[in-house]
Short mmCIF file of C-alpha atoms in Angstrom, two decimals:
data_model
loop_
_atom_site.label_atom_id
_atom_site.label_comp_id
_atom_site.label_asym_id
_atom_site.label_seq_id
_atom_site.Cartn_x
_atom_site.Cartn_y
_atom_site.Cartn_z
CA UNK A 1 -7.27 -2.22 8.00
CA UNK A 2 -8.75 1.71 7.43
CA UNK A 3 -11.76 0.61 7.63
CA UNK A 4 -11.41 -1.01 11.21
CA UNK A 5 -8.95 2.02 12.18
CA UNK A 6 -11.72 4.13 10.86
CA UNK A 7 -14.46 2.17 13.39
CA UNK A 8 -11.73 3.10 16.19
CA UNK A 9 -10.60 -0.36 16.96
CA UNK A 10 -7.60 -0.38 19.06
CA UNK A 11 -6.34 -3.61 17.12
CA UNK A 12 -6.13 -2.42 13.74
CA UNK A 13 -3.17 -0.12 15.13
CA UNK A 14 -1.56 -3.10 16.79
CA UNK A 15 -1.62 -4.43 13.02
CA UNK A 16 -0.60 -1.68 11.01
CA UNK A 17 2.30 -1.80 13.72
CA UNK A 18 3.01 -5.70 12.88
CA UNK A 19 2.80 -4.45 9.23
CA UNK A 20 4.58 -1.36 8.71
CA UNK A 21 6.35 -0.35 12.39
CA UNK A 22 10.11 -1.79 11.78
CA UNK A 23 10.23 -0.28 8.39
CA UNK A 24 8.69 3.17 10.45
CA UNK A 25 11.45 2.76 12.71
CA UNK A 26 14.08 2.14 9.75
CA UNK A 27 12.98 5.44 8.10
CA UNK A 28 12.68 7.50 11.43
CA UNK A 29 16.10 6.22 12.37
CA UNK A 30 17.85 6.86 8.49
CA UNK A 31 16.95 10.58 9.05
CA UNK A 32 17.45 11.14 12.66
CA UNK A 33 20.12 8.18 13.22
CA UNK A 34 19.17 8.20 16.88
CA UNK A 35 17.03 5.69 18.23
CA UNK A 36 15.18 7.21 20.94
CA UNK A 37 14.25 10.47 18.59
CA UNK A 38 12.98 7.64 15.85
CA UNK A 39 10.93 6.01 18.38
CA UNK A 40 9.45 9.04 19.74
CA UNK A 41 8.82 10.10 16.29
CA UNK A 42 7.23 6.54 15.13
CA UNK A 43 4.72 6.91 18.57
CA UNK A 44 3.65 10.01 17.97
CA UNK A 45 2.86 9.27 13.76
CA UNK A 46 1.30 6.10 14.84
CA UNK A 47 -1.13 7.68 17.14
CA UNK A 48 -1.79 10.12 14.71
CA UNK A 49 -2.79 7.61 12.49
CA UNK A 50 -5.22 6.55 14.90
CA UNK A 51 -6.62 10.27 16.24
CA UNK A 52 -6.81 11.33 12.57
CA UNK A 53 -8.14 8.12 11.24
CA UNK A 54 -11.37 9.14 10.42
CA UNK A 55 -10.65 11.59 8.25
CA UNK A 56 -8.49 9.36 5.91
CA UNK A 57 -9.75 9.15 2.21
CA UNK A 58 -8.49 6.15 0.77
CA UNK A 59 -9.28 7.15 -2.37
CA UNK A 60 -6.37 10.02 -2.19
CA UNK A 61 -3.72 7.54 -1.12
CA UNK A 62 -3.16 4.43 0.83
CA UNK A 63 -2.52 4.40 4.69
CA UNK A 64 0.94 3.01 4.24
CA UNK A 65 2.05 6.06 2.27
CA UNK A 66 0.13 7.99 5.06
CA UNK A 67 1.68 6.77 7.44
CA UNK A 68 4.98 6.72 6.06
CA UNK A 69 4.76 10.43 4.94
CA UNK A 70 3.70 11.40 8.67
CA UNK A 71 6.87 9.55 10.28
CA UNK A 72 9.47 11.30 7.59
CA UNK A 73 7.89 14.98 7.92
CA UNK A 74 7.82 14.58 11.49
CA UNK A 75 11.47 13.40 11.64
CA UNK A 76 12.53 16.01 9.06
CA UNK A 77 11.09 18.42 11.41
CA UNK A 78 12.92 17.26 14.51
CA UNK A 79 16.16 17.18 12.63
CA UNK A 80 15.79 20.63 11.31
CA UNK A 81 14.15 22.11 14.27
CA UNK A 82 11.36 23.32 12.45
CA UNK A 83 8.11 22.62 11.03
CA UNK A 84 8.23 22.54 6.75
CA UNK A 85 6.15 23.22 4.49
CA UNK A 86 4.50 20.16 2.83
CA UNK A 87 3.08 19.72 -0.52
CA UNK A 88 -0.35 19.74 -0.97
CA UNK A 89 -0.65 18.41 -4.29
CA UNK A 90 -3.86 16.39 -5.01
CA UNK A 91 -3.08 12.89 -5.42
CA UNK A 92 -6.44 11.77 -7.02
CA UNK A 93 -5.03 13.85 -9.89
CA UNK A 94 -2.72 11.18 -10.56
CA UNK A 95 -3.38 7.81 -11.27
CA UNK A 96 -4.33 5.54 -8.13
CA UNK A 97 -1.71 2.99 -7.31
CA UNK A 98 -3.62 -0.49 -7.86
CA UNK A 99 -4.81 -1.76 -4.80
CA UNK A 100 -3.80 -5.44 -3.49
CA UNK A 101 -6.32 -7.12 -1.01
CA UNK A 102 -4.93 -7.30 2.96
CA UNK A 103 -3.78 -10.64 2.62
CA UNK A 104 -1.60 -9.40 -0.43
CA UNK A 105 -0.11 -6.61 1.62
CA UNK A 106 3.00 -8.57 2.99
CA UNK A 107 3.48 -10.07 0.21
CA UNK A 108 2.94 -7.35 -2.04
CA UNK A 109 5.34 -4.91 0.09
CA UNK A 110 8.17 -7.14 0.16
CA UNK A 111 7.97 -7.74 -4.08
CA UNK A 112 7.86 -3.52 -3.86
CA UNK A 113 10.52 -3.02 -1.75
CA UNK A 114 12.97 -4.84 -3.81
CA UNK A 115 12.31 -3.33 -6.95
CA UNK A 116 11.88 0.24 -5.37
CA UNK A 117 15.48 -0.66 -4.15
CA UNK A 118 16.29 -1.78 -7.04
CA UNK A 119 15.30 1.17 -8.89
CA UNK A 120 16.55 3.84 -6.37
CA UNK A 121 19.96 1.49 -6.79
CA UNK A 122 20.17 2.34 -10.66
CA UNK A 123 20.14 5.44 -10.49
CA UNK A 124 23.36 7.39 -10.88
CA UNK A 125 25.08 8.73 -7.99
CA UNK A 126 24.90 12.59 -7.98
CA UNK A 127 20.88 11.83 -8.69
CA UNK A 128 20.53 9.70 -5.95
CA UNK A 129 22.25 11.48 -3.57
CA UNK A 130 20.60 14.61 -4.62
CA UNK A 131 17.19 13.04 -3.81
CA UNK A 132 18.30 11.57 -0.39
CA UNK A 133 19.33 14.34 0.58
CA UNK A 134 16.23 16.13 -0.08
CA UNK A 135 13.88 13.17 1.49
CA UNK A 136 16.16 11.55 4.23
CA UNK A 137 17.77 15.17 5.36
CA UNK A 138 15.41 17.50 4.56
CA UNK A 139 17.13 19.75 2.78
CA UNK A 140 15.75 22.39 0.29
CA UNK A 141 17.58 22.73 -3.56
CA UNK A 142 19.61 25.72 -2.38
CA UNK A 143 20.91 24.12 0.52
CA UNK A 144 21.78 20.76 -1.60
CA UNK A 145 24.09 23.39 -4.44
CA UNK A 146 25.65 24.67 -1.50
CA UNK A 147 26.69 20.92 -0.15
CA UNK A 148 27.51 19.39 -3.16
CA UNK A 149 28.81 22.63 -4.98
CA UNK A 150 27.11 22.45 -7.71
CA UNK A 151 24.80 24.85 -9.59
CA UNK A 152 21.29 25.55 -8.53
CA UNK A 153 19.69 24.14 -11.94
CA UNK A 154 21.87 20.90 -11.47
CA UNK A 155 20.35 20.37 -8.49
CA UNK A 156 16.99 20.60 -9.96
CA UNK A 157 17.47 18.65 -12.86
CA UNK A 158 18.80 15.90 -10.41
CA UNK A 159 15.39 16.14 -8.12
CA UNK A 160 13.05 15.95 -11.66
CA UNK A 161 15.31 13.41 -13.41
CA UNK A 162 16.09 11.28 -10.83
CA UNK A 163 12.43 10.98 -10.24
CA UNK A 164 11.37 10.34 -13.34
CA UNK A 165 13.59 7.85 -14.16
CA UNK A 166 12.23 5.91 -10.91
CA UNK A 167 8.89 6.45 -12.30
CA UNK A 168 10.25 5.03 -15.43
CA UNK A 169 11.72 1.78 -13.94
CA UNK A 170 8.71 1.31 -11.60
CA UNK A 171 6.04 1.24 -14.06
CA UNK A 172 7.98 -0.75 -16.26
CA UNK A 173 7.75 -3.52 -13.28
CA UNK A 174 4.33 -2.99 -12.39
CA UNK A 175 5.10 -1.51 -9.23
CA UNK A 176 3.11 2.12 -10.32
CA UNK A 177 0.50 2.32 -12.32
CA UNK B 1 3.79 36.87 -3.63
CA UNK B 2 4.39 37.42 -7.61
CA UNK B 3 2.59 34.48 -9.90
CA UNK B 4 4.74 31.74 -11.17
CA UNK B 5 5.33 31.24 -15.25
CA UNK B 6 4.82 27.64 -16.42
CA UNK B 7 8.65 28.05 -17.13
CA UNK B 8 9.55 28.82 -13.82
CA UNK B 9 7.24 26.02 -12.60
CA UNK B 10 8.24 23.20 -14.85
CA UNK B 11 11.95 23.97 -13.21
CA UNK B 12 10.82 23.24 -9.81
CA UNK B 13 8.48 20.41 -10.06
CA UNK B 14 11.27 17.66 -8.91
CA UNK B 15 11.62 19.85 -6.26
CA UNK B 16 8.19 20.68 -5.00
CA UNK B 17 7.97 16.85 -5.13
CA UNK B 18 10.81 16.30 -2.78
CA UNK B 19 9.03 18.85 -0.43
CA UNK B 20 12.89 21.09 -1.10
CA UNK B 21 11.92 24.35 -1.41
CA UNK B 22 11.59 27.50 0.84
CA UNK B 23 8.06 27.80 1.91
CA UNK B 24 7.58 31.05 -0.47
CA UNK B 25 8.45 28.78 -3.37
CA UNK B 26 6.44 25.73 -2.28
CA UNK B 27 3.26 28.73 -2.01
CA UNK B 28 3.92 29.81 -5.44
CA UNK B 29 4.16 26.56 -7.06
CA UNK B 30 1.34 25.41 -5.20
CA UNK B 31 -0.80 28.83 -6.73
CA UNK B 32 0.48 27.96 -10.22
CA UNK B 33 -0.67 24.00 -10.33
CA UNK B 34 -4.03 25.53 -9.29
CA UNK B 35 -4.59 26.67 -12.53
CA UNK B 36 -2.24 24.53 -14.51
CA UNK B 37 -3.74 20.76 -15.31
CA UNK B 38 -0.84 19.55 -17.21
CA UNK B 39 2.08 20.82 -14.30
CA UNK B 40 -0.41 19.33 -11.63
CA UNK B 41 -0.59 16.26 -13.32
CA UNK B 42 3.24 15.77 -14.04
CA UNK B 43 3.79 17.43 -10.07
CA UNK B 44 1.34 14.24 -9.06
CA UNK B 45 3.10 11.59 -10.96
CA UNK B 46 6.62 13.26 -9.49
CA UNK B 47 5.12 13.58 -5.70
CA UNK B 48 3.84 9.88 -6.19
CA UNK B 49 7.10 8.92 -6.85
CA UNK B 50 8.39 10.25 -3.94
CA UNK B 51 6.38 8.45 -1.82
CA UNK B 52 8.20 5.09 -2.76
CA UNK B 53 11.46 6.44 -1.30
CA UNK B 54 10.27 5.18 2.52
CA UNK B 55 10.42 1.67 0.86
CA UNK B 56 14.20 2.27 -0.18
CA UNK B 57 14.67 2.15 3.78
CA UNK B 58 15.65 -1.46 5.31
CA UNK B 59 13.68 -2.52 8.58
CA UNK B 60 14.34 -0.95 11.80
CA UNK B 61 15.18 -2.64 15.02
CA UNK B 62 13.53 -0.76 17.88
CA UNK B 63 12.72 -1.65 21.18
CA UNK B 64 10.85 -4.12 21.67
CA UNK B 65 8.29 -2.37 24.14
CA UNK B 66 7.74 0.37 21.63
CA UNK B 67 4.82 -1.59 20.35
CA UNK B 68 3.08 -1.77 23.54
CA UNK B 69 3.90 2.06 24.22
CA UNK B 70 2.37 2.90 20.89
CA UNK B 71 -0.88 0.62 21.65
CA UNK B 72 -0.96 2.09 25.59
CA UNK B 73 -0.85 5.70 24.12
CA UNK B 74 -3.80 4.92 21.23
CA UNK B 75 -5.96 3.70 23.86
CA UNK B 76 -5.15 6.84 26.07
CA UNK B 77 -6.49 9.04 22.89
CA UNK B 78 -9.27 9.81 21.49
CA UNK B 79 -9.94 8.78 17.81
CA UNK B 80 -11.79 12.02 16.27
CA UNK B 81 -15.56 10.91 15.46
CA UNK B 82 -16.15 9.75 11.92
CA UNK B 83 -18.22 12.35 9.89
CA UNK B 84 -21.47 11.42 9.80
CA UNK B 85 -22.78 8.83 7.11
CA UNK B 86 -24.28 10.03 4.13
CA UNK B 87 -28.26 9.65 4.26
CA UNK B 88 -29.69 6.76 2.32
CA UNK B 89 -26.10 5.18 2.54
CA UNK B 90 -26.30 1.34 2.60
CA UNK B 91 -24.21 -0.66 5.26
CA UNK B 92 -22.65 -4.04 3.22
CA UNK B 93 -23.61 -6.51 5.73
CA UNK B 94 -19.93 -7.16 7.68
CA UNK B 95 -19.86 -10.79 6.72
CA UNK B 96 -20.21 -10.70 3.04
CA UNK B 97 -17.54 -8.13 2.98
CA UNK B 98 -15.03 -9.04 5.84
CA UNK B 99 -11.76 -8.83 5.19
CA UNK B 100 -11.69 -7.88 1.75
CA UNK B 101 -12.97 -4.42 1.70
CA UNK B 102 -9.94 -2.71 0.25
CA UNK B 103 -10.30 -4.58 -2.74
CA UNK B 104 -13.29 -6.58 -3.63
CA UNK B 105 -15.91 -4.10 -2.14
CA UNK B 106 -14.28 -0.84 -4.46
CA UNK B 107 -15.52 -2.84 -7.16
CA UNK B 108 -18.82 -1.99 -8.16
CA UNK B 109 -18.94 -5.03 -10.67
CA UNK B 110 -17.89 -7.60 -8.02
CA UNK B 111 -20.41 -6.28 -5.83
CA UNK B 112 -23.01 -6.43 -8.01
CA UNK B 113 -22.72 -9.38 -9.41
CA UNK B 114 -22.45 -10.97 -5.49
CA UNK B 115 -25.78 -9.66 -4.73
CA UNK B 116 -27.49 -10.72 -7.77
CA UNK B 117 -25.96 -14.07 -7.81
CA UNK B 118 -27.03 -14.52 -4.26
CA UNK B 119 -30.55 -13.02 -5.37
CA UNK B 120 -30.67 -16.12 -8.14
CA UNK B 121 -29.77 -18.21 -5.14
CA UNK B 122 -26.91 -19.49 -7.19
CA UNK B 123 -24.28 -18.79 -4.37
CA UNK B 124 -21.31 -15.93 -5.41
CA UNK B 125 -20.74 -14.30 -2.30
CA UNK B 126 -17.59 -13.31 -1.92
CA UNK B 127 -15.88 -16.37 -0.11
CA UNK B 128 -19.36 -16.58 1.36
CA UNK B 129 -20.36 -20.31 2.95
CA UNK B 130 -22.79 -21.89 1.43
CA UNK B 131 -24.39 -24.40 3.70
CA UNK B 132 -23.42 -27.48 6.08
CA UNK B 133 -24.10 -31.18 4.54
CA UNK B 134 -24.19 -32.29 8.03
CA UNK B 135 -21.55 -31.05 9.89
CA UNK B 136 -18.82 -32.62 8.05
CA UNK B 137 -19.00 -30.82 4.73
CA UNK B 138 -18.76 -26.83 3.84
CA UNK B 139 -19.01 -25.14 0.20
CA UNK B 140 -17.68 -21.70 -0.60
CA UNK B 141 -18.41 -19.80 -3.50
CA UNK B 142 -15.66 -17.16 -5.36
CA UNK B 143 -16.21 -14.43 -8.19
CA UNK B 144 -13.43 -13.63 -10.47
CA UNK B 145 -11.94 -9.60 -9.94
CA UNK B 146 -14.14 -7.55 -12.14
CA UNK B 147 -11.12 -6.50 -13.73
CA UNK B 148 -8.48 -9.17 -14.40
CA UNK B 149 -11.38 -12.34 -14.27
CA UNK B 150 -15.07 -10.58 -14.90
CA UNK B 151 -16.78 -13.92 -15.26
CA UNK B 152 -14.95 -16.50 -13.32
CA UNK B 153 -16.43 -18.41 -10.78
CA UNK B 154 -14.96 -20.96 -8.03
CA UNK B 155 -16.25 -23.57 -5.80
CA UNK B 156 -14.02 -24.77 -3.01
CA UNK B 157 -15.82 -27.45 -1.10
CA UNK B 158 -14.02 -28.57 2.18
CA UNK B 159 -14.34 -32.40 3.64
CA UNK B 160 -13.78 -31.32 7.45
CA UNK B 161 -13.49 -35.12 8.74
CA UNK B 162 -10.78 -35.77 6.76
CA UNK B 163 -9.24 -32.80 6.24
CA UNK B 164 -9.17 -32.30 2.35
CA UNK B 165 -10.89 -30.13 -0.39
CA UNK B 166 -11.91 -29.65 -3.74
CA UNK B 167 -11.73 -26.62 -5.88
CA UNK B 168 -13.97 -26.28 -9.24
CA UNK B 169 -13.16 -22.90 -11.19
CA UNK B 170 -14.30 -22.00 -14.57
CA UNK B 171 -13.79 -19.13 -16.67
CA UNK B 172 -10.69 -18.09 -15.66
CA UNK B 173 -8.33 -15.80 -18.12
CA UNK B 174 -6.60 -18.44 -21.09
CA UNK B 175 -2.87 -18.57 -20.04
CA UNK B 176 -0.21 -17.86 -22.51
CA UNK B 177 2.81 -20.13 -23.40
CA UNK B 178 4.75 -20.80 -19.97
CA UNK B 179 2.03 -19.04 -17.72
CA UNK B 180 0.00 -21.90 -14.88
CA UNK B 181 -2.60 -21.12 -12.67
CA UNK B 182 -1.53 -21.33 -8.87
CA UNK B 183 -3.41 -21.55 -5.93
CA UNK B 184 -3.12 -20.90 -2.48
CA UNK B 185 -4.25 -21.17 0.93
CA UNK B 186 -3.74 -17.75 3.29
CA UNK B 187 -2.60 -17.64 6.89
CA UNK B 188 -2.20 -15.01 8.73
CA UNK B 189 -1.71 -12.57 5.42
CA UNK B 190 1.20 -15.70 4.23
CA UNK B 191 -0.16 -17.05 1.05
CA UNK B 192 0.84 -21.10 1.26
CA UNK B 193 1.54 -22.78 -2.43
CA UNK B 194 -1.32 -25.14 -2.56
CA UNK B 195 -0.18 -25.99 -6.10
CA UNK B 196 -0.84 -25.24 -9.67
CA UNK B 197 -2.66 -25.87 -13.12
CA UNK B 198 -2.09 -25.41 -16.36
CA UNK B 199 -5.50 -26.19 -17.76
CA UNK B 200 -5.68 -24.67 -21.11
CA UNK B 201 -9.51 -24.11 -21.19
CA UNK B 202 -9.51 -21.62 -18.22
CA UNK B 203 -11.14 -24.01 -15.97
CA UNK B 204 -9.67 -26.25 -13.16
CA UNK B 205 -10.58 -29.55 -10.75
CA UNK B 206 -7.96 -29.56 -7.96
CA UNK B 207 -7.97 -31.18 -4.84
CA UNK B 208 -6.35 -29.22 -1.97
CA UNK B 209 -4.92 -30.87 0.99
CA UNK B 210 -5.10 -29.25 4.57
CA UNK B 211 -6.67 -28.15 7.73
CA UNK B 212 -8.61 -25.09 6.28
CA UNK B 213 -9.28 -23.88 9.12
CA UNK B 214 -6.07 -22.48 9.88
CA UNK B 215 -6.67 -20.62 6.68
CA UNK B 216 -8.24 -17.31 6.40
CA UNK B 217 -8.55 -16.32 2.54
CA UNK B 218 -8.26 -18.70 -0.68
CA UNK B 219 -6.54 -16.87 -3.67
CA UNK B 220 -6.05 -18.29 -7.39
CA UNK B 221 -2.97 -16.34 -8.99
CA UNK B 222 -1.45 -16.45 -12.80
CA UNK B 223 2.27 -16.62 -12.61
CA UNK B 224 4.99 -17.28 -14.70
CA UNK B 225 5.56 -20.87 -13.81
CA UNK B 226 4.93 -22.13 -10.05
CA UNK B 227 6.31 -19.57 -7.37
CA UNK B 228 6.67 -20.02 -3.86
CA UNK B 229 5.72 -16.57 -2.99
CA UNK B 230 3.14 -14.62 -5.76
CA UNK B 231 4.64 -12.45 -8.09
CA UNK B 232 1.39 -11.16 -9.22
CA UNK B 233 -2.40 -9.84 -7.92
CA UNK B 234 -4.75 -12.58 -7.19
CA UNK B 235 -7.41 -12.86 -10.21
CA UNK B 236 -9.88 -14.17 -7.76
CA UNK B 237 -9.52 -14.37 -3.66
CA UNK B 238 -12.01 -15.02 -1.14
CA UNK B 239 -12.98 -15.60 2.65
CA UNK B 240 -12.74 -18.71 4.29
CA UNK B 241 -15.64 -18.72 7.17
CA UNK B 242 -15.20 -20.65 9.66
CA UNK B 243 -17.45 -23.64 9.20
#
C-alpha cells in the first residue's frame, strides 16, 4: 500500500481508508469526543498521508503507526489549542516491528488489537490512567501530578512502568519484536 | 538550555515517550539521547510502545460520506514528487513483485533465490504463473520466507474447467507435537481455511477445492491446531495471477 501511495495513486488512500479510517475516527473521537472535530482531524491526517507520501521511509516505521501518530498529534493539538512538541526519537534504533504481507494486515491488526487491549487492560489503574492521560489528553507529567495529586516522580514512574510492562506483555505474545 | 545528566534523563524517558513534557524538557532530552546509545535505545523501545496505544481505541463510527470527502480532497492535492531514484537502481518488474512488496521483496534471500530459480528455468517466482496447458490448466510456483521456510518450495496447479486444485509443497519447517500445517485461499485481504496437514516430513499433497479466481494470494501457515482465522505469519504466501 506505500508503495502505490508512494506512485501517487488515488486508490491506495481509498484503501488505507477501508483499512485503518474507523479505528482513525475512534482515536480522533476518544481525544476530542466530538465528531465533527474527529472528522476534520481524520481528513486532514489522511491527506497528509497522501501529500507527504513520498517522503515515507518504511524502514523507520510502518504507515499505520504513521498515520495513526498524525491523527492523535493533530487531535492533541486541537484539544489543547496548540501545536506540541513531538519526539523525534529515531525509530530504526529500535528493533523493527516484523512485517506481515498486505493480505495479513486485517488479519494481523485484529489478533494485535486484542492483545494490545489486553495488555493496556492489565495494567493497574493509576498506570493506566496515567498513560491515557498523557496519549488520549495530551497532557504533560506536571499537569497529570496536579490532576491526580500525586507527586511529580509518581507520575513518571507510572509513564516508564506502565510502558514497560506493555512492552513486557507484548513481546511475550509476539505482538513486538 | 543546560545539558541533561543520564540521571535526569533515565527519569524522563516514560515521559518523553508519551510526548508529556514541556517543550524545554522534550529539547533537552532529545540533546542528551544524541550522545547517549543506551537511553536512545531504551527511549526507542519506550516510544515504540507508545505507538500501540491507537490500537487500545475501538472503531469509530463516522459519517458515512467522510470517505468520499477524504478521497475528493486527495485528488484536489498535490502528492509532493518522489525524490529522484538512485542511479543504477533496478526496477523489480511489477508482476513478479505485485502485491507482496512489503514483505517478500525486503527479503534479499527470497529475491534472490526467485531470480535464479527463474534463471534455471525451474519456475520460483513469487506466486508467478507458470504456463497454460491449453487453456484449462494453470501452475504457480511459491518460495518458502527466507526466514521462517529458507528452502521450501510449492506448486499449486489449478484445473479451471472444473474448478479444483492441487498443491505440492516440500521442505517446509518439521511441526512439533500438536502443531498442522494450514492452508488458505485469500480474498480481498480475508484468508479462507482451505484446510490443513499434518505431514510429519515437511512436505504436503492437498487438493484444494474452489473458484481461484476469486482468490488473490495463496498462504501456507503453522498453527497450533486448525484455526479459522491465522494466529501466526504465513511461512510461505504467494500471488494468484489471473490465468
Amino acid at each position: 500500500m506505500a508503495a502505490r501511495l508512494k506512485r501517487g495513486e488515488t486508490t491506495a488512500i481509498e484503501s488505507l481508508y477501508d483499512r485503518y479510517g474507523r479505528l482513525a475516527y475512534g482515536l480522533a473521537f476518544r481525544i476530542l469526543n466530538e465528531r465533527g472535530a474527529a472528522e476534520d482531524v481524520v481528513q486532514d491526517a489522511f491527506v497528509s498521508v497522501w501529500r507527504n507520501a513520498a517522503g515515507f521511509d518504511a524502514s523507520r516505521g510502518s504507515l499505520r503507526n504513521w498515520l495513526f501518530s498524525i491523527v492523535r498529534n493533530r487531535a492533541i493539538d486541537r484539544l489543547r489549542g496548540s501545536t506540541r512538541i513531538r519526539s523525534e526519537i529515531d525509530l530504526a534504533d529500535a528493533e523493527p516491528r516484523a512485517q506481515v504481507p498486505d493480505a495479513w494486515e486485517a488479519v494481523a491488526l485484529d489478533l494485535e488489537r486484542k492483545q494490545i487491549q489486553e495488555g493496556f487492560g492489565e495494567l493497574p489503574d493509576p498506570q493506566r490512567r496515567t498513560l491515557e492521560l498523557a496519549y488520549f489528553g495530551g497532557y504533560t507529567h506536571v499537569e497529570i501530578a496536579s490532576r491526580m495529586h500525586v507527586p511529580l516522580g509518581t507520575v513518571k514512574s507510572r509513564m516508564r512502568i506502565g510502558l514497560e510492562k506493555m512492552r513486557t506483555f507484548l513481546t511475550a505474545r509476539g505482538v513486538m519484536a | 538550555m543546560t545539558a541533561m545528566s543520564c540521571a535526569e534523563a533515565e527519569d524522563l524517558l516514560g515521559a518523553y515517550a508519551l510526548e508529556a513534557l514541556p517543550e524545554d524538557e522534550m529539547h533537552r532530552v532529545e540533546e542528551h539521547l544524541r550522545t547517549c546509545a543506551e537511553h536512545r535505545a531504551i527511549a526507542g523501545e519506550l516510544r515504540r510502545t507508545t505507538l500501540m496505544l491507537p490500537l487500545t481505541v475501538e472503531d469509530g463510527d463516522p459519517s458515512p460520506d467522510l470517505r468520499t470527502r477524504i478521497v475528493e480532497a486527495v485528488k484536489a492535492t498535490p502528492a509532493q514528487p518522489a525524490a529522484p531514484r538512485a542511479r543504477g537502481t533496478t526496477v523489480a518488474p511489477r508482476r513478479q513483485i505485485s502485491r507482496l512488496s512489503t514483505w517478500a521483496a525486503r527479503s534479499s534471500r527470497f529475491a534472490v533465490a526467485a531470480v535464479v530459480a527463474l534463471a534455471l528455468g525451474i519456475g520460483g517466482l513469487i506466486g508467478y504463473q507458470l504456463g497454460h496447458a491449453g487453456q484449462t490448466q494453470v501452475t504457480y510456483a511459491f518460495l518458502g520466507d527466507a526466514t521462517a521456510a529458507p528452502g521450501a518450495e510449492a506448486r499449486l496447479v489449478y484445473f479451471k474447467d472444473r474448478k479444483q486444485a492441487v498443491v505440492a509443497a516440500t521442505g517446509l519447517p518439521r511441526l512439533t507435537s500438536g502443531q498442522v500445517y494450514e492452508m488458505w485461499l485469500i480474498k480481498d485481504g480475508v484468508p479462507v481455511d482451505k484446510g490443513i496437514s499434518s505431514s510429519p516430513t515437511g512436505d504436503i499433497g492437498a487438493p484444494l477445492s474452489g473458484d481461484l479466481s476469486q482468490f488473490q494470494q495463496f498462504a501456507i501457515t503453522i498453527e497450533p491446531g486448525e484455526q479459522q482465522l491465522p494466529t501466526t505469519k504465513p511461512i510461505l504466501v504467494g500471488n494468484l495471477q489471473a490465468g
